[in-house]
CSV table of C-alpha atoms in Angstrom, one decimal:
chain,number,residue,atom,x,y,z
A,17,UNK,CA,-10.8,-1.9,-9.5
A,18,UNK,CA,-10.3,-2.3,-13.2
A,19,UNK,CA,-7.6,-4.3,-14.8
A,20,UNK,CA,-4.5,-2.3,-15.3
A,21,UNK,CA,-3.1,-1.4,-18.7
A,22,UNK,CA,-0.5,-3.9,-19.9
A,23,UNK,CA,3.1,-3.0,-19.2
A,24,UNK,CA,5.6,-2.8,-22.0
A,25,UNK,CA,9.2,-4.1,-21.9
A,26,UNK,CA,10.3,-0.5,-22.6
A,27,UNK,CA,8.8,0.7,-19.3
A,28,UNK,CA,11.6,-1.0,-17.4
A,29,UNK,CA,14.5,1.3,-18.2
A,30,UNK,CA,17.8,-0.5,-18.6
A,31,UNK,CA,16.2,-3.9,-19.2
A,32,UNK,CA,19.1,-4.7,-21.5
A,33,UNK,CA,21.7,-3.8,-18.9
A,34,UNK,CA,20.2,-5.7,-15.9
A,35,UNK,CA,23.0,-7.4,-13.9
A,36,UNK,CA,22.0,-10.9,-12.9
A,37,UNK,CA,24.0,-12.9,-10.4
A,38,UNK,CA,26.2,-15.9,-11.4
A,39,UNK,CA,23.1,-18.1,-11.4
A,40,UNK,CA,21.4,-15.8,-13.9
A,41,UNK,CA,19.0,-14.4,-11.2
A,42,UNK,CA,18.1,-11.0,-9.7
A,43,UNK,CA,16.3,-10.2,-6.5
A,44,UNK,CA,12.8,-8.7,-7.0
A,45,UNK,CA,11.2,-6.9,-4.1
A,46,UNK,CA,7.3,-6.9,-4.2
A,47,UNK,CA,5.6,-4.0,-2.6
A,48,UNK,CA,2.2,-2.3,-2.5
A,49,UNK,CA,2.4,0.4,-5.1
A,50,UNK,CA,0.3,2.8,-3.0
A,51,UNK,CA,1.4,2.2,0.6
A,52,UNK,CA,4.9,0.9,-0.1
A,53,UNK,CA,4.4,-2.1,2.2
A,54,UNK,CA,6.9,-4.8,1.3
A,55,UNK,CA,5.1,-8.2,0.9
A,56,UNK,CA,7.9,-10.5,0.0
A,57,UNK,CA,10.9,-10.9,-2.3
A,58,UNK,CA,11.6,-13.5,-5.0
A,59,UNK,CA,14.3,-14.4,-7.4
A,60,UNK,CA,13.7,-13.8,-11.1
A,61,UNK,CA,15.6,-14.7,-14.2
A,62,UNK,CA,15.3,-13.0,-17.7
A,63,UNK,CA,12.4,-15.4,-18.6
A,64,UNK,CA,10.4,-14.7,-15.5
A,65,UNK,CA,11.0,-10.9,-15.8
A,66,UNK,CA,9.8,-10.9,-19.3
A,67,UNK,CA,6.8,-13.1,-18.4
A,68,UNK,CA,6.0,-10.6,-15.5
A,69,UNK,CA,6.2,-7.7,-17.9
A,70,UNK,CA,4.0,-9.2,-20.5
A,71,UNK,CA,1.4,-10.9,-18.3
A,72,UNK,CA,1.3,-8.1,-15.6
A,73,UNK,CA,1.5,-10.8,-12.9
A,74,UNK,CA,4.5,-11.7,-10.8
A,75,UNK,CA,6.4,-14.8,-12.0
A,76,UNK,CA,9.5,-16.0,-10.2
A,77,UNK,CA,12.0,-18.8,-10.1
A,78,UNK,CA,12.1,-21.6,-7.5
A,79,UNK,CA,14.6,-24.0,-9.0
A,80,UNK,CA,13.7,-25.7,-11.2
A,81,UNK,CA,10.2,-24.3,-11.5
A,82,UNK,CA,8.7,-21.0,-12.7
A,83,UNK,CA,5.8,-20.0,-10.5
A,84,UNK,CA,3.0,-17.4,-10.4
A,85,UNK,CA,3.2,-15.5,-7.1
A,86,UNK,CA,-0.4,-14.5,-6.5
A,87,UNK,CA,-3.2,-14.6,-9.1
A,88,UNK,CA,-5.1,-11.7,-7.4
A,89,UNK,CA,-2.2,-9.3,-7.6
A,90,UNK,CA,-1.3,-7.3,-10.6
A,91,UNK,CA,1.9,-5.4,-11.5
A,92,UNK,CA,1.5,-1.6,-11.6
A,93,UNK,CA,5.1,-0.6,-12.0
A,94,UNK,CA,8.6,-2.0,-12.2
A,95,UNK,CA,11.9,-0.3,-11.4
A,96,UNK,CA,15.4,-1.5,-11.8
A,97,UNK,CA,18.0,-0.4,-9.2
A,98,UNK,CA,21.5,-0.7,-10.7
A,99,UNK,CA,23.7,0.3,-7.7
A,100,UNK,CA,22.7,-2.8,-5.7
A,101,UNK,CA,21.1,-4.8,-8.5
A,102,UNK,CA,17.5,-5.5,-7.7
A,103,UNK,CA,14.0,-5.0,-9.2
A,104,UNK,CA,11.3,-3.2,-7.3
A,105,UNK,CA,7.8,-4.4,-8.3
A,106,UNK,CA,4.9,-2.2,-7.3
A,107,UNK,CA,1.7,-4.3,-7.2
A,108,UNK,CA,-2.0,-3.7,-6.7
A,109,UNK,CA,-4.5,-6.1,-5.2
A,110,UNK,CA,-7.4,-6.9,-7.5
A,111,UNK,CA,-9.9,-8.5,-5.1
A,112,UNK,CA,-8.3,-8.4,-1.7
A,113,UNK,CA,-6.5,-6.1,0.7
A,114,UNK,CA,-2.9,-6.8,1.4
A,115,UNK,CA,-2.1,-4.1,4.0
A,116,UNK,CA,0.6,-4.2,6.5
A,117,UNK,CA,1.4,-0.6,7.5
A,118,UNK,CA,0.2,1.1,10.6
A,119,UNK,CA,-2.3,3.4,9.0
A,120,UNK,CA,-4.0,0.6,7.1
A,121,UNK,CA,-3.9,-1.6,10.1
A,122,UNK,CA,-5.6,1.0,12.3
A,123,UNK,CA,-8.2,1.6,9.5
A,124,UNK,CA,-8.9,-2.1,9.5
A,125,UNK,CA,-9.6,-2.1,13.2
A,126,UNK,CA,-11.8,1.0,12.9
A,127,UNK,CA,-13.8,-0.7,10.1
A,128,UNK,CA,-14.1,-3.9,12.3
A,129,UNK,CA,-15.5,-1.8,15.2
A,130,UNK,CA,-18.0,-0.2,12.7
A,131,UNK,CA,-19.1,-3.6,11.4
A,132,UNK,CA,-19.0,-5.4,14.8
A,133,UNK,CA,-19.6,-2.8,17.5
A,134,UNK,CA,-18.2,-3.2,21.0
A,135,UNK,CA,-20.2,-1.0,23.4
A,136,UNK,CA,-17.3,0.2,25.5
A,137,UNK,CA,-15.1,1.1,22.5
A,138,UNK,CA,-14.3,4.8,22.0
A,139,UNK,CA,-14.3,4.2,18.3
A,140,UNK,CA,-17.8,2.7,18.4
A,141,UNK,CA,-19.0,5.7,20.5
A,142,UNK,CA,-17.7,8.0,17.9
A,143,UNK,CA,-19.3,6.1,15.1
A,144,UNK,CA,-22.6,6.0,16.9
A,145,UNK,CA,-22.5,9.8,17.3
A,146,UNK,CA,-22.3,10.1,13.5
A,147,UNK,CA,-21.0,13.1,11.6
A,148,UNK,CA,-21.7,15.6,14.4
A,149,UNK,CA,-19.5,13.8,16.9
A,150,UNK,CA,-16.8,12.7,14.4
A,151,UNK,CA,-16.5,16.1,12.6
A,152,UNK,CA,-16.4,18.0,15.9
A,153,UNK,CA,-13.4,15.8,17.0
A,154,UNK,CA,-11.6,16.4,13.6
A,155,UNK,CA,-12.1,20.2,14.1
A,156,UNK,CA,-10.7,20.0,17.7
A,157,UNK,CA,-7.7,17.9,16.6
A,158,UNK,CA,-7.0,20.2,13.6
A,159,UNK,CA,-6.8,23.2,16.0
A,160,UNK,CA,-4.5,21.2,18.4
A,161,UNK,CA,-2.2,20.4,15.4
A,162,UNK,CA,-2.0,24.1,14.6
A,163,UNK,CA,-1.2,25.0,18.2
A,164,UNK,CA,1.5,22.3,18.5
A,165,UNK,CA,3.1,23.6,15.3
A,166,UNK,CA,2.9,27.2,16.5
A,167,UNK,CA,4.6,26.1,19.8
A,168,UNK,CA,7.3,24.2,17.7
A,169,UNK,CA,6.8,21.2,20.0
A,170,UNK,CA,7.9,18.2,17.9
A,171,UNK,CA,6.5,15.6,20.4
A,172,UNK,CA,3.1,17.4,20.6
A,173,UNK,CA,3.0,17.8,16.8
A,174,UNK,CA,3.5,14.1,16.3
A,175,UNK,CA,0.9,13.3,19.0
A,176,UNK,CA,-1.8,15.7,17.7
A,177,UNK,CA,-1.2,14.6,14.0
A,178,UNK,CA,-1.7,11.0,15.2
A,179,UNK,CA,-5.0,12.0,16.8
A,180,UNK,CA,-6.1,13.9,13.7
A,181,UNK,CA,-5.2,10.9,11.5
A,182,UNK,CA,-7.2,8.6,13.8
A,183,UNK,CA,-10.3,10.7,13.8
A,184,UNK,CA,-10.1,11.2,10.0
A,185,UNK,CA,-9.9,7.4,9.6
A,186,UNK,CA,-13.0,7.2,11.7
A,187,UNK,CA,-14.8,9.6,9.3
A,188,UNK,CA,-13.6,7.6,6.3
A,189,UNK,CA,-15.0,4.4,7.9
A,190,UNK,CA,-18.3,6.1,8.8
A,191,UNK,CA,-18.8,7.2,5.2
A,192,UNK,CA,-17.5,3.8,3.8
A,193,UNK,CA,-14.6,5.4,1.9
A,194,UNK,CA,-11.8,2.9,1.4
A,195,UNK,CA,-8.4,4.1,2.6
A,196,UNK,CA,-6.9,2.8,-0.7
A,197,UNK,CA,-9.0,5.5,-2.5
A,198,UNK,CA,-7.2,8.1,-0.4
A,199,UNK,CA,-3.8,6.5,-1.2
A,200,UNK,CA,-4.8,6.6,-4.9
A,201,UNK,CA,-5.6,10.3,-4.7
A,202,UNK,CA,-2.2,10.9,-3.0
A,203,UNK,CA,-0.5,8.9,-5.7
A,204,UNK,CA,-2.2,11.0,-8.4
A,205,UNK,CA,-0.9,14.2,-6.7
A,206,UNK,CA,2.6,12.8,-6.5
A,207,UNK,CA,2.6,12.2,-10.3
């Protein structure tokens, strides 16, 4: 992953109108810019916000100190929510994974099974069967999603889509494609 382009103060719309609390602070929620997983929240003042924007790393206040949150994490986007004053900071990991959502967690387990096989594991059996076995299951699950949708059965749709997601994650792991690359492609399509 290459270093992101520097953010500009102007990218944070309304920076001049940010409403800080009586102590001169505003809540900043830090989340993964691709997955949306919330990692933590911190308090920022005008100085730490400006330092965050110019350095592209998250700085926060912990009275009386100003601290760097995580040196391996870089800011990708910053949004200000005026209704309930807060800042949303979308971050990207430079050299580590910080995943917490269900899809990423499942993918991590699948990769672990790939790297450290357990003979009785269904995932390991799929991976051992290679493309033929994995792709056959993706085809079957895709057809089952179609049939569940045709039948308008919400529970079956959710179940079959979950199966399709799982088998697709197995294919990604088998081909050593990082799930974050998929998230990146989805983010590009959203924009």
